[in-house]
Short mmCIF file of N, CA and C and ligand atoms in Angstrom, two decimals:
data_model
loop_
_atom_site.label_atom_id
_atom_site.label_comp_id
_atom_site.label_asym_id
_atom_site.label_seq_id
_atom_site.Cartn_x
_atom_site.Cartn_y
_atom_site.Cartn_z
N MET A 16 0.77 -1.51 -0.16
CA MET A 16 0.03 -0.11 0.05
C MET A 16 0.68 1.23 -0.38
N ASN A 17 0.60 2.03 -0.89
CA ASN A 17 1.30 3.64 -0.80
C ASN A 17 0.30 4.81 -0.07
N ILE A 18 1.23 5.49 0.03
CA ILE A 18 0.44 6.76 0.39
C ILE A 18 0.89 7.97 -0.04
N CYS A 19 0.46 9.13 -0.80
CA CYS A 19 0.67 9.89 -1.08
C CYS A 19 0.79 11.22 -0.16
N ILE A 20 2.01 11.87 -0.23
CA ILE A 20 2.11 12.97 0.99
C ILE A 20 2.75 14.20 0.17
N TYR A 21 1.81 15.00 0.53
CA TYR A 21 2.17 16.95 0.16
C TYR A 21 2.65 17.39 1.48
N CYS A 22 3.38 18.18 1.10
CA CYS A 22 4.47 18.94 2.13
C CYS A 22 5.19 19.78 1.78
N GLY A 23 5.56 20.77 2.61
CA GLY A 23 6.50 21.99 2.49
C GLY A 23 7.66 21.51 1.76
N SER A 24 8.20 22.53 0.90
CA SER A 24 9.56 22.26 0.45
C SER A 24 10.49 23.53 1.20
N LEU A 25 9.83 23.61 2.39
CA LEU A 25 10.50 24.42 3.25
C LEU A 25 9.94 23.82 4.50
N SER A 26 10.96 24.11 5.73
CA SER A 26 10.38 23.55 6.83
C SER A 26 9.54 24.53 7.73
N GLY A 27 9.41 25.08 7.50
CA GLY A 27 8.50 26.21 8.58
C GLY A 27 9.23 26.22 9.69
N SER A 28 8.77 27.45 10.71
CA SER A 28 9.23 27.91 11.74
C SER A 28 9.42 27.32 12.74
N ASN A 29 8.14 26.10 13.33
CA ASN A 29 8.23 25.80 14.44
C ASN A 29 8.80 24.25 14.02
N PRO A 30 9.62 23.63 14.81
CA PRO A 30 10.23 22.39 14.80
C PRO A 30 9.17 21.03 15.05
N ALA A 31 8.43 21.86 15.13
CA ALA A 31 6.92 20.55 15.43
C ALA A 31 6.72 20.14 14.34
N TYR A 32 6.84 20.72 12.86
CA TYR A 32 6.47 20.21 11.83
C TYR A 32 7.46 19.15 11.26
N THR A 33 8.71 19.60 11.34
CA THR A 33 9.62 18.00 10.65
C THR A 33 9.37 17.09 12.01
N SER A 34 9.31 17.37 13.06
CA SER A 34 9.24 16.39 13.92
C SER A 34 7.97 15.28 13.86
N ALA A 35 6.79 16.45 13.11
CA ALA A 35 5.30 15.67 12.81
C ALA A 35 6.03 14.67 11.73
N ALA A 36 7.01 15.28 10.36
CA ALA A 36 6.91 14.93 9.35
C ALA A 36 7.75 13.24 9.61
N GLU A 37 8.74 13.18 10.53
CA GLU A 37 9.55 12.35 10.90
C GLU A 37 8.75 11.03 11.52
N GLU A 38 8.10 11.26 12.48
CA GLU A 38 6.90 10.64 13.09
C GLU A 38 6.23 10.26 11.95
N VAL A 39 5.31 10.45 10.93
CA VAL A 39 4.91 9.90 9.79
C VAL A 39 5.81 9.01 9.30
N ALA A 40 7.16 9.74 9.11
CA ALA A 40 7.89 8.60 8.28
C ALA A 40 8.46 7.23 8.87
N HIS A 41 8.49 7.21 10.79
CA HIS A 41 8.64 6.00 11.13
C HIS A 41 7.47 5.21 11.33
N GLU A 42 6.02 5.72 11.03
CA GLU A 42 5.00 5.03 10.87
C GLU A 42 4.55 4.36 9.89
N LEU A 43 5.00 5.09 8.52
CA LEU A 43 4.90 4.38 7.17
C LEU A 43 5.75 3.30 7.49
N VAL A 44 6.77 3.27 7.73
CA VAL A 44 8.16 1.90 7.32
C VAL A 44 7.34 0.88 8.43
N SER A 45 7.11 1.24 9.61
CA SER A 45 6.53 0.40 10.48
C SER A 45 4.83 -0.45 10.05
N ARG A 46 4.46 0.19 9.25
CA ARG A 46 3.00 -0.26 8.74
C ARG A 46 3.40 -0.82 7.23
N ASN A 47 4.70 -0.63 6.84
CA ASN A 47 4.87 -1.10 5.18
C ASN A 47 4.69 -0.76 4.21
N TRP A 48 4.10 0.73 4.36
CA TRP A 48 3.35 1.27 3.43
C TRP A 48 4.71 2.21 2.90
N GLY A 49 4.15 2.18 1.27
CA GLY A 49 5.49 3.15 0.62
C GLY A 49 5.08 4.50 0.80
N LEU A 50 5.77 5.47 0.24
CA LEU A 50 5.91 6.66 0.22
C LEU A 50 5.92 7.55 -1.33
N VAL A 51 4.82 8.09 -1.70
CA VAL A 51 4.91 8.76 -2.56
C VAL A 51 4.94 9.96 -2.65
N TYR A 52 5.86 10.81 -3.10
CA TYR A 52 5.66 12.19 -2.84
C TYR A 52 6.26 13.17 -4.03
N GLY A 53 6.60 14.04 -3.91
CA GLY A 53 6.89 15.28 -5.08
C GLY A 53 8.74 15.07 -5.47
N GLY A 54 9.08 14.06 -4.65
CA GLY A 54 10.86 13.86 -4.75
C GLY A 54 11.77 14.93 -4.84
N GLY A 55 11.30 15.95 -3.54
CA GLY A 55 12.08 16.80 -3.56
C GLY A 55 13.18 16.59 -2.24
N SER A 56 14.43 17.12 -2.22
CA SER A 56 15.12 17.05 -1.00
C SER A 56 15.58 17.89 0.01
N ILE A 57 14.29 18.98 -0.34
CA ILE A 57 14.31 20.19 1.01
C ILE A 57 13.25 20.12 1.54
N GLY A 58 13.55 20.61 2.90
CA GLY A 58 12.21 21.23 3.63
C GLY A 58 11.71 19.71 4.21
N ILE A 59 10.46 19.49 4.50
CA ILE A 59 9.79 18.70 5.23
C ILE A 59 9.82 17.58 4.31
N MET A 60 9.71 18.19 2.91
CA MET A 60 9.95 16.87 2.13
C MET A 60 11.08 15.87 2.38
N GLY A 61 11.97 16.28 2.02
CA GLY A 61 13.13 16.20 2.20
C GLY A 61 13.13 15.46 4.01
N SER A 62 13.04 15.95 4.63
CA SER A 62 12.73 15.57 6.24
C SER A 62 12.02 13.87 5.68
N ILE A 63 10.75 14.02 5.38
CA ILE A 63 10.41 12.51 5.48
C ILE A 63 10.78 11.59 4.46
N ALA A 64 11.24 11.93 2.92
CA ALA A 64 11.62 11.05 2.31
C ALA A 64 13.04 10.46 2.79
N SER A 65 14.06 11.22 3.45
CA SER A 65 15.57 10.90 3.86
C SER A 65 15.13 9.99 5.06
N THR A 66 13.87 10.15 6.38
CA THR A 66 13.65 9.33 7.55
C THR A 66 13.22 7.83 6.69
N VAL A 67 12.31 7.86 5.75
CA VAL A 67 11.78 6.61 5.29
C VAL A 67 12.77 5.77 4.60
N ARG A 68 13.87 6.55 4.05
CA ARG A 68 14.87 5.94 3.46
C ARG A 68 15.69 5.43 4.49
N ALA A 69 16.02 5.83 5.49
CA ALA A 69 17.00 5.73 6.43
C ALA A 69 16.42 4.16 7.27
N SER A 70 15.07 4.36 7.71
CA SER A 70 14.86 3.37 8.17
C SER A 70 14.24 2.09 7.51
N GLY A 71 14.96 2.00 6.01
CA GLY A 71 14.72 0.94 5.18
C GLY A 71 13.57 1.02 4.45
N GLY A 72 12.66 2.14 4.25
CA GLY A 72 11.43 1.92 3.41
C GLY A 72 11.08 2.46 2.27
N TYR A 73 10.22 2.21 1.69
CA TYR A 73 10.11 2.42 -0.04
C TYR A 73 9.64 3.57 -0.19
N VAL A 74 10.48 4.82 -1.17
CA VAL A 74 10.20 5.99 -1.59
C VAL A 74 9.74 6.19 -3.27
N HIS A 75 8.87 6.38 -3.45
CA HIS A 75 8.62 7.10 -5.19
C HIS A 75 8.77 8.47 -5.03
N GLY A 76 9.64 8.86 -5.51
CA GLY A 76 9.48 10.52 -5.88
C GLY A 76 8.94 10.85 -7.42
N ILE A 77 8.12 11.69 -7.48
CA ILE A 77 7.76 11.89 -8.91
C ILE A 77 7.68 13.52 -9.23
N ILE A 78 8.64 13.50 -9.66
CA ILE A 78 9.13 15.28 -9.76
C ILE A 78 9.38 15.66 -11.09
N PRO A 79 8.91 16.86 -11.92
CA PRO A 79 9.06 17.23 -13.17
C PRO A 79 10.42 17.75 -13.56
N THR A 80 10.56 17.60 -14.74
CA THR A 80 11.85 17.76 -15.21
C THR A 80 12.64 18.97 -14.70
N PHE A 81 11.46 20.04 -15.06
CA PHE A 81 12.26 21.63 -14.73
C PHE A 81 13.01 21.36 -12.99
N LEU A 82 12.25 20.61 -12.29
CA LEU A 82 12.84 20.26 -11.13
C LEU A 82 13.62 19.57 -10.79
N ALA A 83 13.74 18.65 -12.06
CA ALA A 83 14.62 17.50 -11.48
C ALA A 83 16.48 18.12 -11.57
N VAL A 84 16.89 18.81 -10.57
CA VAL A 84 18.20 19.28 -10.46
C VAL A 84 18.80 19.08 -9.00
N ASP A 85 19.98 18.84 -9.17
CA ASP A 85 20.87 18.33 -7.93
C ASP A 85 20.51 19.23 -6.58
N GLU A 86 20.20 20.17 -6.83
CA GLU A 86 19.79 21.41 -5.49
C GLU A 86 18.33 20.45 -5.05
N VAL A 87 17.49 20.14 -5.31
CA VAL A 87 16.11 20.11 -4.83
C VAL A 87 15.83 18.54 -5.23
N MET A 88 16.49 17.60 -6.10
CA MET A 88 16.04 16.63 -5.99
C MET A 88 16.59 15.37 -4.99
N TYR A 89 15.69 15.02 -4.38
CA TYR A 89 16.22 13.84 -3.57
C TYR A 89 16.66 12.50 -4.53
N ARG A 90 18.07 11.68 -4.29
CA ARG A 90 18.45 11.12 -5.40
C ARG A 90 18.42 9.86 -5.06
N ASP A 91 18.00 9.86 -3.54
CA ASP A 91 18.11 8.54 -3.10
C ASP A 91 16.72 7.60 -3.02
N CYS A 92 15.73 8.05 -3.66
CA CYS A 92 14.35 7.62 -3.71
C CYS A 92 14.57 5.79 -4.59
N SER A 93 13.35 5.05 -3.54
CA SER A 93 13.57 3.52 -4.27
C SER A 93 13.31 3.87 -5.75
N GLU A 94 12.47 4.58 -6.23
CA GLU A 94 12.20 4.83 -7.32
C GLU A 94 11.89 6.32 -7.71
N LEU A 95 12.43 6.70 -8.76
CA LEU A 95 12.27 8.24 -9.26
C LEU A 95 11.93 8.36 -10.70
N THR A 96 10.67 8.78 -10.82
CA THR A 96 9.95 8.87 -11.67
C THR A 96 9.80 10.65 -12.21
N ILE A 97 10.58 10.85 -13.25
CA ILE A 97 10.85 12.06 -13.90
C ILE A 97 9.65 12.32 -15.21
N VAL A 98 8.42 13.65 -14.92
CA VAL A 98 7.70 13.53 -15.87
C VAL A 98 7.92 15.15 -16.43
N GLU A 99 7.14 15.17 -17.14
CA GLU A 99 7.00 16.46 -17.95
C GLU A 99 6.07 17.82 -17.66
N SER A 100 5.52 17.50 -16.69
CA SER A 100 4.86 18.90 -16.01
C SER A 100 4.35 18.59 -14.86
N MET A 101 3.89 19.46 -14.27
CA MET A 101 3.13 19.61 -13.04
C MET A 101 1.93 18.75 -12.99
N HIS A 102 1.12 18.90 -13.88
CA HIS A 102 0.02 18.10 -14.02
C HIS A 102 -0.09 16.93 -14.08
N ARG A 103 0.92 16.09 -14.72
CA ARG A 103 1.17 14.85 -14.96
C ARG A 103 1.85 14.34 -13.83
N ARG A 104 2.85 15.00 -13.08
CA ARG A 104 3.23 14.63 -11.72
C ARG A 104 1.91 14.64 -10.79
N LYS A 105 0.97 15.74 -10.71
CA LYS A 105 -0.06 15.33 -9.33
C LYS A 105 -0.87 14.26 -10.17
N GLN A 106 -1.34 14.20 -11.31
CA GLN A 106 -2.14 12.51 -11.44
C GLN A 106 -1.44 11.42 -11.11
N LEU A 107 -0.11 11.49 -11.13
CA LEU A 107 0.87 10.29 -11.15
C LEU A 107 0.47 10.02 -9.94
N MET A 108 0.85 10.98 -9.03
CA MET A 108 1.33 10.43 -7.43
C MET A 108 0.07 10.21 -6.85
N ILE A 109 -1.63 10.77 -7.44
CA ILE A 109 -2.41 10.05 -7.03
C ILE A 109 -3.02 8.70 -7.65
N ASP A 110 -2.49 8.50 -8.91
CA ASP A 110 -2.91 7.22 -9.42
C ASP A 110 -2.14 6.01 -8.89
N HIS A 111 -0.55 6.35 -8.23
CA HIS A 111 0.06 5.52 -7.27
C HIS A 111 -0.36 5.17 -5.97
N SER A 112 -1.14 5.78 -5.60
CA SER A 112 -1.14 5.78 -3.75
C SER A 112 -3.14 5.53 -3.41
N SER A 113 -3.17 4.58 -2.55
CA SER A 113 -4.46 4.43 -1.78
C SER A 113 -4.89 5.69 -1.25
N MET A 114 -4.20 6.49 -0.66
CA MET A 114 -4.70 7.47 0.11
C MET A 114 -3.74 9.04 0.07
N LEU A 115 -4.29 9.92 0.57
CA LEU A 115 -3.42 11.00 0.41
C LEU A 115 -3.30 11.90 1.63
N LEU A 116 -2.73 12.51 2.06
CA LEU A 116 -1.98 13.07 3.30
C LEU A 116 -1.52 14.42 2.98
N ALA A 117 -2.02 15.66 3.41
CA ALA A 117 -1.40 16.81 3.49
C ALA A 117 -0.59 17.10 5.08
N LEU A 118 0.35 17.75 5.02
CA LEU A 118 1.38 18.01 6.21
C LEU A 118 1.60 19.67 6.15
N PRO A 119 2.11 20.11 6.89
CA PRO A 119 2.22 21.52 6.91
C PRO A 119 2.85 22.11 5.42
N GLY A 120 2.78 22.82 4.72
CA GLY A 120 3.28 23.32 3.49
C GLY A 120 2.69 24.95 3.21
N GLY A 121 3.50 24.90 1.93
CA GLY A 121 2.69 26.52 1.47
C GLY A 121 2.34 26.38 0.28
N TYR A 122 2.15 27.31 -0.73
CA TYR A 122 1.08 27.32 -1.88
C TYR A 122 1.39 25.94 -2.68
N GLY A 123 2.19 25.28 -2.75
CA GLY A 123 2.44 24.02 -3.53
C GLY A 123 1.85 22.88 -2.87
N THR A 124 1.69 22.87 -1.45
CA THR A 124 1.07 21.77 -1.07
C THR A 124 -0.38 21.97 -1.11
N LEU A 125 -0.51 23.37 -0.63
CA LEU A 125 -2.25 23.70 -1.03
C LEU A 125 -2.56 23.47 -2.13
N ASP A 126 -1.70 23.53 -3.40
CA ASP A 126 -2.48 23.24 -4.57
C ASP A 126 -2.88 21.93 -5.21
N GLU A 127 -1.96 21.16 -4.49
CA GLU A 127 -1.78 19.83 -4.49
C GLU A 127 -2.82 19.27 -4.03
N LEU A 128 -3.42 19.60 -2.59
CA LEU A 128 -4.35 19.31 -1.57
C LEU A 128 -5.76 19.86 -2.45
N PHE A 129 -5.74 20.53 -2.43
CA PHE A 129 -6.95 21.11 -3.09
C PHE A 129 -7.29 20.57 -4.52
N GLU A 130 -6.21 20.15 -5.55
CA GLU A 130 -6.37 19.53 -6.40
C GLU A 130 -7.39 18.11 -6.29
N ALA A 131 -6.43 17.66 -5.02
CA ALA A 131 -7.04 16.36 -4.61
C ALA A 131 -8.49 16.15 -4.26
N ILE A 132 -8.66 17.29 -3.61
CA ILE A 132 -10.38 17.75 -3.16
C ILE A 132 -11.30 17.80 -4.21
N THR A 133 -10.62 18.43 -5.21
CA THR A 133 -11.44 19.22 -6.35
C THR A 133 -11.80 17.83 -6.95
N TRP A 134 -10.74 16.91 -7.15
CA TRP A 134 -10.94 15.86 -8.04
C TRP A 134 -11.97 14.79 -7.31
N LYS A 135 -11.78 14.56 -6.28
CA LYS A 135 -12.78 13.88 -5.32
C LYS A 135 -14.30 14.18 -5.17
N GLN A 136 -14.48 15.55 -5.45
CA GLN A 136 -15.52 16.37 -5.18
C GLN A 136 -16.35 15.65 -6.56
N LEU A 137 -15.52 15.80 -7.69
CA LEU A 137 -16.22 15.57 -9.04
C LEU A 137 -16.28 13.77 -9.11
N GLN A 138 -15.61 13.14 -8.03
CA GLN A 138 -15.70 11.95 -8.19
C GLN A 138 -15.03 11.00 -9.25
N LEU A 139 -13.68 11.75 -9.38
CA LEU A 139 -12.56 11.16 -10.49
C LEU A 139 -11.54 10.14 -9.74
N HIS A 140 -11.83 10.41 -7.86
CA HIS A 140 -10.88 9.41 -7.44
C HIS A 140 -11.42 8.91 -5.96
N ASP A 141 -11.28 8.07 -5.35
CA ASP A 141 -12.04 7.97 -4.15
C ASP A 141 -10.88 7.70 -3.14
N ARG A 142 -10.04 8.42 -2.95
CA ARG A 142 -9.23 8.01 -2.00
C ARG A 142 -9.34 8.91 -1.05
N PRO A 143 -9.20 8.42 0.65
CA PRO A 143 -9.00 9.27 1.73
C PRO A 143 -8.14 10.69 1.69
N ILE A 144 -8.88 11.44 2.13
CA ILE A 144 -7.76 12.54 2.16
C ILE A 144 -7.60 13.16 3.63
N GLY A 145 -6.42 13.02 4.19
CA GLY A 145 -5.98 13.39 5.38
C GLY A 145 -4.99 14.70 5.32
N LEU A 146 -5.49 15.62 6.79
CA LEU A 146 -5.02 16.68 7.24
C LEU A 146 -4.24 16.89 8.29
N LEU A 147 -2.98 16.43 7.98
CA LEU A 147 -2.22 16.45 9.68
C LEU A 147 -1.83 17.84 10.24
N ASN A 148 -2.76 18.09 10.98
CA ASN A 148 -2.97 19.52 11.49
C ASN A 148 -2.12 19.78 12.93
N VAL A 149 -0.67 20.01 12.47
CA VAL A 149 0.43 19.80 13.59
C VAL A 149 0.34 21.62 14.29
N ASP A 150 0.31 21.23 15.43
CA ASP A 150 0.40 22.62 16.44
C ASP A 150 -0.74 23.60 15.67
N GLY A 151 -1.80 23.22 15.07
CA GLY A 151 -2.82 23.94 14.60
C GLY A 151 -2.54 24.62 13.39
N TYR A 152 -1.42 24.39 12.66
CA TYR A 152 -1.17 25.08 11.63
C TYR A 152 -2.24 25.43 10.42
N PHE A 153 -3.12 24.31 10.68
CA PHE A 153 -4.26 24.50 9.22
C PHE A 153 -5.51 24.96 9.78
N ASP A 154 -5.82 25.43 11.28
CA ASP A 154 -6.65 26.25 11.78
C ASP A 154 -7.31 27.10 10.97
N PRO A 155 -6.67 27.94 10.42
CA PRO A 155 -6.95 28.67 9.51
C PRO A 155 -7.80 28.56 8.23
N LEU A 156 -7.08 27.73 7.76
CA LEU A 156 -7.88 26.60 6.50
C LEU A 156 -9.03 26.37 6.79
N LEU A 157 -9.10 25.77 8.04
CA LEU A 157 -10.37 25.02 8.46
C LEU A 157 -11.32 25.87 8.55
N SER A 158 -11.12 27.05 9.15
CA SER A 158 -12.33 28.06 9.20
C SER A 158 -12.93 28.68 7.95
N LEU A 159 -11.73 29.07 7.02
CA LEU A 159 -11.88 29.29 5.71
C LEU A 159 -13.09 28.23 5.23
N ILE A 160 -13.12 27.07 5.20
CA ILE A 160 -13.64 25.77 4.53
C ILE A 160 -15.40 26.09 5.29
N ASP A 161 -15.43 26.27 6.70
CA ASP A 161 -16.30 26.54 7.32
C ASP A 161 -17.12 27.83 6.52
N HIS A 162 -16.21 29.01 6.51
CA HIS A 162 -16.97 30.13 6.04
C HIS A 162 -17.20 29.63 4.74
N MET A 163 -16.64 29.18 3.73
CA MET A 163 -16.85 28.88 2.32
C MET A 163 -18.51 27.78 2.31
N SER A 164 -18.72 26.83 3.31
CA SER A 164 -19.68 26.25 3.51
C SER A 164 -20.96 27.73 3.91
N ALA A 165 -20.42 28.11 5.12
CA ALA A 165 -21.72 29.06 5.42
C ALA A 165 -21.90 29.82 4.78
N THR A 166 -21.33 30.51 3.72
CA THR A 166 -21.99 31.07 2.79
C THR A 166 -22.17 30.88 1.37
N GLY A 167 -22.40 29.56 1.60
CA GLY A 167 -23.11 28.74 0.29
C GLY A 167 -22.47 28.51 -0.99
N PHE A 168 -21.05 28.38 -0.62
CA PHE A 168 -19.73 28.10 -1.97
C PHE A 168 -19.49 26.60 -1.65
N VAL A 169 -19.71 26.12 -0.75
CA VAL A 169 -19.48 24.51 -0.36
C VAL A 169 -20.47 23.94 -0.12
N ARG A 170 -20.95 22.84 -0.66
CA ARG A 170 -22.09 22.09 -0.13
C ARG A 170 -21.73 21.45 1.25
N GLU A 171 -23.11 21.07 1.83
CA GLU A 171 -23.39 20.51 3.04
C GLU A 171 -22.21 19.56 2.92
N LYS A 172 -22.59 18.37 1.74
CA LYS A 172 -22.07 17.29 1.74
C LYS A 172 -20.71 17.05 1.66
N HIS A 173 -20.19 18.05 0.67
CA HIS A 173 -18.92 18.11 0.84
C HIS A 173 -18.18 19.32 1.75
N LYS A 174 -18.60 19.66 3.07
CA LYS A 174 -17.75 20.22 3.69
C LYS A 174 -16.62 19.29 4.59
N SER A 175 -16.91 17.80 4.60
CA SER A 175 -16.20 17.27 5.15
C SER A 175 -15.07 16.35 4.38
N MET A 176 -14.65 16.71 3.76
CA MET A 176 -13.78 16.16 2.31
C MET A 176 -12.55 15.57 3.15
N MET A 177 -12.03 16.03 4.02
CA MET A 177 -10.72 15.79 4.73
C MET A 177 -11.16 15.04 5.87
N ILE A 178 -10.29 13.83 6.33
CA ILE A 178 -10.13 13.39 7.70
C ILE A 178 -8.96 14.30 8.58
N VAL A 179 -9.37 14.95 9.51
CA VAL A 179 -8.40 16.07 10.10
C VAL A 179 -8.03 15.76 11.70
N SER A 180 -7.07 15.63 11.43
CA SER A 180 -6.33 15.22 13.27
C SER A 180 -5.08 15.54 13.62
N ASP A 181 -4.63 15.60 14.76
CA ASP A 181 -3.08 16.53 15.00
C ASP A 181 -2.95 14.90 15.51
N SER A 182 -2.87 14.11 15.39
CA SER A 182 -2.50 12.59 15.58
C SER A 182 -2.14 11.73 14.49
N VAL A 183 -0.84 11.68 14.23
CA VAL A 183 -0.17 10.66 13.43
C VAL A 183 -0.76 9.28 13.42
N VAL A 184 -1.23 8.68 14.21
CA VAL A 184 -1.38 7.24 14.42
C VAL A 184 -2.81 7.35 14.56
N ASP A 185 -3.54 8.16 15.09
CA ASP A 185 -5.19 8.12 14.53
C ASP A 185 -5.61 8.55 13.11
N LEU A 186 -4.55 9.51 12.41
CA LEU A 186 -4.99 9.92 11.11
C LEU A 186 -4.66 8.91 10.22
N LEU A 187 -3.48 8.20 10.42
CA LEU A 187 -3.19 7.18 9.68
C LEU A 187 -4.02 5.81 9.56
N ASN A 188 -4.52 5.58 11.09
CA ASN A 188 -5.55 4.60 10.95
C ASN A 188 -7.12 4.88 10.31
N ALA A 189 -7.37 5.89 10.46
CA ALA A 189 -8.28 6.44 9.81
C ALA A 189 -8.02 6.49 8.27
N LEU A 190 -7.24 6.82 7.97
CA LEU A 190 -7.13 6.33 6.40
C LEU A 190 -7.10 5.24 5.74
N GLU A 191 -6.38 4.37 6.80
CA GLU A 191 -6.09 2.90 6.19
C GLU A 191 -7.49 2.39 6.12
N ALA A 192 -8.28 2.64 7.09
CA ALA A 192 -9.96 2.25 7.06
C ALA A 192 -10.94 2.62 6.03
N HIS A 193 -10.51 3.67 5.25
CA HIS A 193 -11.13 4.12 4.70
C HIS A 193 -10.66 3.97 2.96
N ALA A 194 -9.23 3.73 2.82
CA ALA A 194 -8.47 3.20 1.68
C ALA A 194 -9.39 2.64 0.78
N GLY A 195 -9.96 2.96 -0.18
CA GLY A 195 -11.12 2.32 -1.21
C GLY A 195 -10.26 1.83 -2.50
N ASN A 196 -11.38 1.64 -3.45
CA ASN A 196 -10.68 0.88 -4.86
C ASN A 196 -10.77 2.31 -5.36
N PRO A 197 -9.92 2.77 -6.06
CA PRO A 197 -9.54 3.93 -7.30
C PRO A 197 -11.01 3.86 -8.31
N LEU A 198 -11.17 4.95 -8.34
CA LEU A 198 -12.72 5.01 -9.41
C LEU A 198 -12.08 5.91 -10.47
N TYR A 199 -10.50 6.13 -10.83
CA TYR A 199 -9.93 7.01 -11.28
C TYR A 199 -10.42 7.01 -13.07
N ASP A 200 -11.15 7.95 -13.61
CA ASP A 200 -11.13 8.00 -15.17
C ASP A 200 -9.85 8.72 -15.60
N ARG A 201 -9.45 7.92 -16.24
CA ARG A 201 -7.70 8.81 -16.92
C ARG A 201 -8.38 9.67 -18.19
N THR A 202 -9.40 9.20 -18.83
CA THR A 202 -9.83 9.81 -19.80
C THR A 202 -10.29 11.18 -19.57
N GLU A 203 -10.96 10.99 -18.47
CA GLU A 203 -11.46 12.77 -18.40
C GLU A 203 -10.69 13.74 -18.04
N ARG A 204 -9.44 12.89 -17.33
CA ARG A 204 -8.65 14.11 -17.08
C ARG A 204 -7.54 14.20 -18.07
N GLY A 205 -7.39 13.79 -19.06
CA GLY A 205 -6.33 13.89 -20.17
C GLY A 205 -4.94 13.83 -20.11
P1 AMP B 26 5.35 24.22 -0.90
O1 AMP B 26 4.23 23.81 -0.08
O2 AMP B 26 5.06 25.63 -1.52
O3 AMP B 26 6.64 24.10 -0.01
O4 AMP B 26 5.20 23.21 -2.53
C1 AMP B 26 5.67 22.12 -1.98
C2 AMP B 26 4.64 21.01 -2.53
O5 AMP B 26 4.84 21.45 -3.80
C3 AMP B 26 5.55 19.37 -2.54
O6 AMP B 26 4.39 18.77 -2.33
C4 AMP B 26 5.74 19.02 -3.79
O7 AMP B 26 4.97 18.08 -5.01
C5 AMP B 26 5.86 20.75 -4.81
N1 AMP B 26 6.97 21.11 -4.67
C6 AMP B 26 7.03 22.78 -4.58
N2 AMP B 26 8.45 22.72 -4.55
C7 AMP B 26 9.26 21.56 -4.73
C8 AMP B 26 10.61 21.44 -5.20
N3 AMP B 26 11.42 22.64 -4.97
N4 AMP B 26 11.15 20.23 -5.56
C9 AMP B 26 10.09 19.37 -5.35
N5 AMP B 26 8.77 19.69 -4.81
C10 AMP B 26 8.29 20.78 -5.18
#
């Protein structure tokens, strides 16, 4: 079983973000789950990948050509896929995974997370999506989603598209319980 992780290419200002990434990495290895991620060597991305590899786990990095340079690419992946575009990367990251998880990150993390949510809303996939709310990092985002729902831009049935937790173990257990069969329709996404 593989899990796709979206997270920062920076480490953030709170050491708890990197600690949480390392805890996730150890949990993945102990559960024998593979990591699918963006293939970077920097920030939280680098921390999680290197911790998984150092613990003997499997890492599949999927990176677009323009980011496949020494400064940012993690060369010790078990498997490295270099693709032509960000779109292709995001598609493959989901295709190769049974569940999706976001850790603290910036614009790139939110882009990936919201594309996964949007595609799920459109029933293009049925992977469970987790949000690890480390030290309340995502509280403002969760408030925004409440606001979007309260003001009529998010349907009630789509309000809870993510499983949110501050506990790594609880969140991975919940994702595992919901890991379903992919419903992906490649042709619709081009
Ligand atoms: P950000 O949250 O803006 O730091 O972007 C991180 C997310 O975007 C990751 O999940 C990656 O898939 C992708 N990404 C952004 N920058 C890089 C980079 N330098 N190397 C690899 N992936 C990156």
